[in-house]
PDB file of C-alpha atoms and ligand atoms in Angstrom:
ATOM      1  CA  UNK A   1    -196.996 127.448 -56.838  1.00 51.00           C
ATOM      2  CA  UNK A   2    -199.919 126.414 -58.441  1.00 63.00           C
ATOM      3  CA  UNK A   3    -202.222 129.301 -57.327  1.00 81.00           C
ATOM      4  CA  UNK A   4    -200.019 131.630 -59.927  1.00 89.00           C
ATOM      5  CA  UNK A   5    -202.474 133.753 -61.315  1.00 89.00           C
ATOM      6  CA  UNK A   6    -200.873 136.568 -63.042  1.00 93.00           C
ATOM      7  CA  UNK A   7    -200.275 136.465 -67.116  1.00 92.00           C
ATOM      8  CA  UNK A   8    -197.385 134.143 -68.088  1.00 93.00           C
ATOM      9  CA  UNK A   9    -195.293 134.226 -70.840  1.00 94.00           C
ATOM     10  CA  UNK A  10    -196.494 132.458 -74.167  1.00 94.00           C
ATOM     11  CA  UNK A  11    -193.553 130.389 -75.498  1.00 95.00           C
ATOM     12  CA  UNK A  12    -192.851 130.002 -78.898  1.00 96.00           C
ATOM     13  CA  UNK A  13    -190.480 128.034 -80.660  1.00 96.00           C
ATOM     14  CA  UNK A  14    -187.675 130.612 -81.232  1.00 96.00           C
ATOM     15  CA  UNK A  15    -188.081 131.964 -77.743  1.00 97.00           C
ATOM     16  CA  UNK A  16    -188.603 128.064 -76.399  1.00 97.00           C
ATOM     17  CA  UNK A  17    -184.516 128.009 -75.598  1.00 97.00           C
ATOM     18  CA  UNK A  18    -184.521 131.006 -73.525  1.00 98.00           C
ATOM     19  CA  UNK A  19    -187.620 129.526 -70.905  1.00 98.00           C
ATOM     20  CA  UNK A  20    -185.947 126.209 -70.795  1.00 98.00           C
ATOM     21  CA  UNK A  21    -182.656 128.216 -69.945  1.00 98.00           C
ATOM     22  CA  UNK A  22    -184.634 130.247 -67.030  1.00 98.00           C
ATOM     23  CA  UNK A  23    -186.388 126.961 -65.652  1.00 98.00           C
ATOM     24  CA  UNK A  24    -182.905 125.447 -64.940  1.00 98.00           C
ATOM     25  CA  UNK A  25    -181.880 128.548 -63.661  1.00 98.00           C
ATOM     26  CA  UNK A  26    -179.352 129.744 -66.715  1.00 98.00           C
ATOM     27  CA  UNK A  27    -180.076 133.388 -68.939  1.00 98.00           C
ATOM     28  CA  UNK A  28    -179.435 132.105 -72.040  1.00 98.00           C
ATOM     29  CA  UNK A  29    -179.424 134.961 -74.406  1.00 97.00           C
ATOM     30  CA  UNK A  30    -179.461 134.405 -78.558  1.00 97.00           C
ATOM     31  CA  UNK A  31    -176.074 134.849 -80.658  1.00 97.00           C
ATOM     32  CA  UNK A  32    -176.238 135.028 -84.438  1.00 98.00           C
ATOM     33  CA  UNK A  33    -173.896 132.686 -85.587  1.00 97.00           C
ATOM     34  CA  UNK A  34    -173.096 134.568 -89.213  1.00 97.00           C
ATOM     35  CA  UNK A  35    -172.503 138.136 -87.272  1.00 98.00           C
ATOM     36  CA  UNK A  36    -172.302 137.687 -83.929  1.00 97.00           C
ATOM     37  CA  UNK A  37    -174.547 140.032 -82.591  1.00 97.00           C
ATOM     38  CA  UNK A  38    -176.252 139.208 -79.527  1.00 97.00           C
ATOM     39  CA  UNK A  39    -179.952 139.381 -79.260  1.00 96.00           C
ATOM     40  CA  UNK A  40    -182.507 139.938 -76.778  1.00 97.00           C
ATOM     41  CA  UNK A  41    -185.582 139.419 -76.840  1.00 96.00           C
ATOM     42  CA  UNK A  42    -185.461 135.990 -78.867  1.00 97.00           C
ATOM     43  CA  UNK A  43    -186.206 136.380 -82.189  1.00 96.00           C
ATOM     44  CA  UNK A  44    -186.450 134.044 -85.660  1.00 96.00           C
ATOM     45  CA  UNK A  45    -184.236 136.535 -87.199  1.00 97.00           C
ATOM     46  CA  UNK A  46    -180.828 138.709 -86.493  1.00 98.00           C
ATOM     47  CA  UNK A  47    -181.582 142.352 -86.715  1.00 97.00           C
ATOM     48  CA  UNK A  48    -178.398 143.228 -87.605  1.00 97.00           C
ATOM     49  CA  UNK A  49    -178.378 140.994 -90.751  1.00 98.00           C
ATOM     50  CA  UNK A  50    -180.636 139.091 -91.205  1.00 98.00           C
ATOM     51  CA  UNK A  51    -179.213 135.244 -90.500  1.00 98.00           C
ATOM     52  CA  UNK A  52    -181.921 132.346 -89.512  1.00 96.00           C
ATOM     53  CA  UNK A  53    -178.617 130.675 -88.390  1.00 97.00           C
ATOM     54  CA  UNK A  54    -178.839 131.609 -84.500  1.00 95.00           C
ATOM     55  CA  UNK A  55    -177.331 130.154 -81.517  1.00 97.00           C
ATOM     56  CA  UNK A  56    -177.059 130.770 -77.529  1.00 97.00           C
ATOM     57  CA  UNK A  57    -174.913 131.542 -74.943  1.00 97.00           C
ATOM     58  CA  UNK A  58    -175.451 131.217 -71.637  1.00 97.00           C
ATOM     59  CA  UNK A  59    -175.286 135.209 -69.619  1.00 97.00           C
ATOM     60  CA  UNK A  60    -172.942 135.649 -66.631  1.00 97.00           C
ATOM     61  CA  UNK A  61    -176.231 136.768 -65.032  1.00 98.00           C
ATOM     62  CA  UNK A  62    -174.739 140.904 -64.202  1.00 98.00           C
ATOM     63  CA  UNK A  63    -175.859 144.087 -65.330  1.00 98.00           C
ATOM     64  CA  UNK A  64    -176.528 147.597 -64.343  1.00 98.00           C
ATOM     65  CA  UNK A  65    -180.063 149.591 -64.564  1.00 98.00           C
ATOM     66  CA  UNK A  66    -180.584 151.420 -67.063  1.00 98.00           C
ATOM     67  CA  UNK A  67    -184.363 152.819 -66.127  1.00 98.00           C
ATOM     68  CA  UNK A  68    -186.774 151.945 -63.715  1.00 98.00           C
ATOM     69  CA  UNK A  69    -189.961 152.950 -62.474  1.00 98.00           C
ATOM     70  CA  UNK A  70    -192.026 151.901 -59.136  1.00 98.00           C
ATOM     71  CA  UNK A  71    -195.516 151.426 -59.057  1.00 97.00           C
ATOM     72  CA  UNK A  72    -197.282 152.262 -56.271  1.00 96.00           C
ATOM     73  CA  UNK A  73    -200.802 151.694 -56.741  1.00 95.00           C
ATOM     74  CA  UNK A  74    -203.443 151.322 -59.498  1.00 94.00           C
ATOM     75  CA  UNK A  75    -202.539 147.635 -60.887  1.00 94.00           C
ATOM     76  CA  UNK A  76    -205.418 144.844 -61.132  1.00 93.00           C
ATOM     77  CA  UNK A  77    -206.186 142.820 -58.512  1.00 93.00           C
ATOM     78  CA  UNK A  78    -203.887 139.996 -58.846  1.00 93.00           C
ATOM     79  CA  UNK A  79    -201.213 142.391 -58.555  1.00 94.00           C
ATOM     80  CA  UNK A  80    -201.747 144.143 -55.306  1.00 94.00           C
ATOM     81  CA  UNK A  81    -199.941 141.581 -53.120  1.00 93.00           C
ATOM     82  CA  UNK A  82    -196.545 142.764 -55.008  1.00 94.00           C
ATOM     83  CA  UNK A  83    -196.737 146.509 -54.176  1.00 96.00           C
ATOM     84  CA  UNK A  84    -195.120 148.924 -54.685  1.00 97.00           C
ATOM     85  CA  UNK A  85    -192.915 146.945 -56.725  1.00 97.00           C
ATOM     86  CA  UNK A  86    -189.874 147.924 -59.256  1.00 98.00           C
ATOM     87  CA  UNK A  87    -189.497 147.244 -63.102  1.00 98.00           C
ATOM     88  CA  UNK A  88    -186.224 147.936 -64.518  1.00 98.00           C
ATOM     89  CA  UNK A  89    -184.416 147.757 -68.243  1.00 98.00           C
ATOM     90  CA  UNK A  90    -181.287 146.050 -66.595  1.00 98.00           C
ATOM     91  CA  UNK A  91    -177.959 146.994 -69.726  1.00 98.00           C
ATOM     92  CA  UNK A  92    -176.665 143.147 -69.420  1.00 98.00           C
ATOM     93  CA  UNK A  93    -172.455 142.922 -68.702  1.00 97.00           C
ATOM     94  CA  UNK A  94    -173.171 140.860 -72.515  1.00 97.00           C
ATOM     95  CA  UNK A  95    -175.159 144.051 -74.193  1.00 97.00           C
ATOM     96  CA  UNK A  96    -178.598 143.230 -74.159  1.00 97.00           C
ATOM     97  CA  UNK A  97    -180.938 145.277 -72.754  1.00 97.00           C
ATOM     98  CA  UNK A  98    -183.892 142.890 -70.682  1.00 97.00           C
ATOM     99  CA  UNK A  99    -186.923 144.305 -68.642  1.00 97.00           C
ATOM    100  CA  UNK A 100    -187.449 143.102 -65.296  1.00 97.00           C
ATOM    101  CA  UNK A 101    -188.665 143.624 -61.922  1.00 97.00           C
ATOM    102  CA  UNK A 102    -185.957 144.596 -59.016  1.00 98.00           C
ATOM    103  CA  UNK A 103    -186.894 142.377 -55.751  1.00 98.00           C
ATOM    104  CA  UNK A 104    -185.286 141.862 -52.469  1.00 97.00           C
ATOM    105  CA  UNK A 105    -184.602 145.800 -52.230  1.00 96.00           C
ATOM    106  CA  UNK A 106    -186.152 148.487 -50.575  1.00 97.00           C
ATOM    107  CA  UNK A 107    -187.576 150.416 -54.038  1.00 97.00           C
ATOM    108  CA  UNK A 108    -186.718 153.423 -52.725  1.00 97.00           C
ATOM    109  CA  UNK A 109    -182.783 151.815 -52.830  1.00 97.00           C
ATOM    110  CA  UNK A 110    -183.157 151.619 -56.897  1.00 98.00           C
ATOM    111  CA  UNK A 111    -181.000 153.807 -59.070  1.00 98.00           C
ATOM    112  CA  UNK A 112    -179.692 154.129 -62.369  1.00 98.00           C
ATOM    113  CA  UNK A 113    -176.124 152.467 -62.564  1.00 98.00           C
ATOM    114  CA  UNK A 114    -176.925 149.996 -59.712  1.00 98.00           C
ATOM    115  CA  UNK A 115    -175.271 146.788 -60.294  1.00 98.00           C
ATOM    116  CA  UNK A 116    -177.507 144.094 -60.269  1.00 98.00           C
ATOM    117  CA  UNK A 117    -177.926 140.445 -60.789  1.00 98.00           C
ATOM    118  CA  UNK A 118    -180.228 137.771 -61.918  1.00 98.00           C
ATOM    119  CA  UNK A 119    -182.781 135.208 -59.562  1.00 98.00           C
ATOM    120  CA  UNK A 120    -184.953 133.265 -60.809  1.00 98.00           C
ATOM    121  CA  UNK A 121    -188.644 133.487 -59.724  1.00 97.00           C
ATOM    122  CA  UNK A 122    -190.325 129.277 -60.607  1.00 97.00           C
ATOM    123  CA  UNK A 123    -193.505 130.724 -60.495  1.00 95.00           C
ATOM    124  CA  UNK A 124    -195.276 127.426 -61.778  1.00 95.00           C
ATOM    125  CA  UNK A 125    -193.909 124.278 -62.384  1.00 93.00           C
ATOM    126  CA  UNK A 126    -193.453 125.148 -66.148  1.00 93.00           C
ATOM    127  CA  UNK A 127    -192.478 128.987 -65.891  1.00 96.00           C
ATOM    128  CA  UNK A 128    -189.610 130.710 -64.029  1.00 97.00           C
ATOM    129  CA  UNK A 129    -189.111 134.277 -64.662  1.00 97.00           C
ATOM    130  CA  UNK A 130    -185.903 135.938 -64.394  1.00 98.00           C
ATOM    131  CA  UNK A 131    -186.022 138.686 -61.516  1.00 98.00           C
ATOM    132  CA  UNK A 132    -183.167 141.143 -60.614  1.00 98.00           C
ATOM    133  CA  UNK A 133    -181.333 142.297 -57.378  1.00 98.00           C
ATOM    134  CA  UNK A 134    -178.498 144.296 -55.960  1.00 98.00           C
ATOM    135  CA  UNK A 135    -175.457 142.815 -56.146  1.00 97.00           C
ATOM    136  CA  UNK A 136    -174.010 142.548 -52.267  1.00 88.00           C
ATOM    137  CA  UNK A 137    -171.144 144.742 -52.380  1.00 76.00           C
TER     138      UNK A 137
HETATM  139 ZN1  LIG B 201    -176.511 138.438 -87.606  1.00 50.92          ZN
END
């Protein structure tokens, strides 16, 4: 776990909720509490209108692809243990849109409208990243 060498997110404050939320395993996605609208990625401020006054809610975790692309060669070194590998725009069941990579799949399986559904990757002791994968029908 320690031997994690590829780029990491850089938390700030506003997005601080949303890594805490993936470390205990829960996709916590932002809610503005003056409009409602549901936000990803985190933000300081609703799009729609404006508010500084935002919550969270926790995500069931389900969505559906909405894009993806596999990549089969031509990454940096660190990332040549993961190929070919998938990343997706997964439409969330709550209406966010999140980018992600599709694991424990064959890529060639991967197509738009596939249901999938969140895992969480702890790739250090202070980082997990949220991952994606078919749901078992
Ligand atoms: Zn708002």
């Amino acid at each position: 776990m320690n031997d994690y060498r590829k780029p990491i997110p850089q938390i700030q404050p506003w997005s601080a909720p949303f890594w805490e939320g993936t470390k205990k395993h829960e996709l916590l996605i932002q809610e503005c509490a003056e409009c409602g609208a549901r936000i990803f990625y985190p933000r300081k401020y609703c799009p729609e209108c404006w508010s500084s006054n935002m919550g969270w809610s926790r995500a069931r975790g389900r969505g559906r692809i909405y894009s993806h692309t596999t990549t089969m060669t031509g990454v940096e070194t660190k990332f040549l243990e993961d190929l070919p590998f998938v990343l997706a725009i997964i439409d969330l069941d709550e209406g966010v849109r999140m980018t992600g990579n599709v694991v424990d799949c064959d890529p060639d399986d991967v197509s738009i409208g596939m249901e999938v559904e969140v895992v969480f990757d702890d790739v250090t002791s202070e980082i997990t990243l949220p991952k994606w994968r078919p749901v078992k029908k």
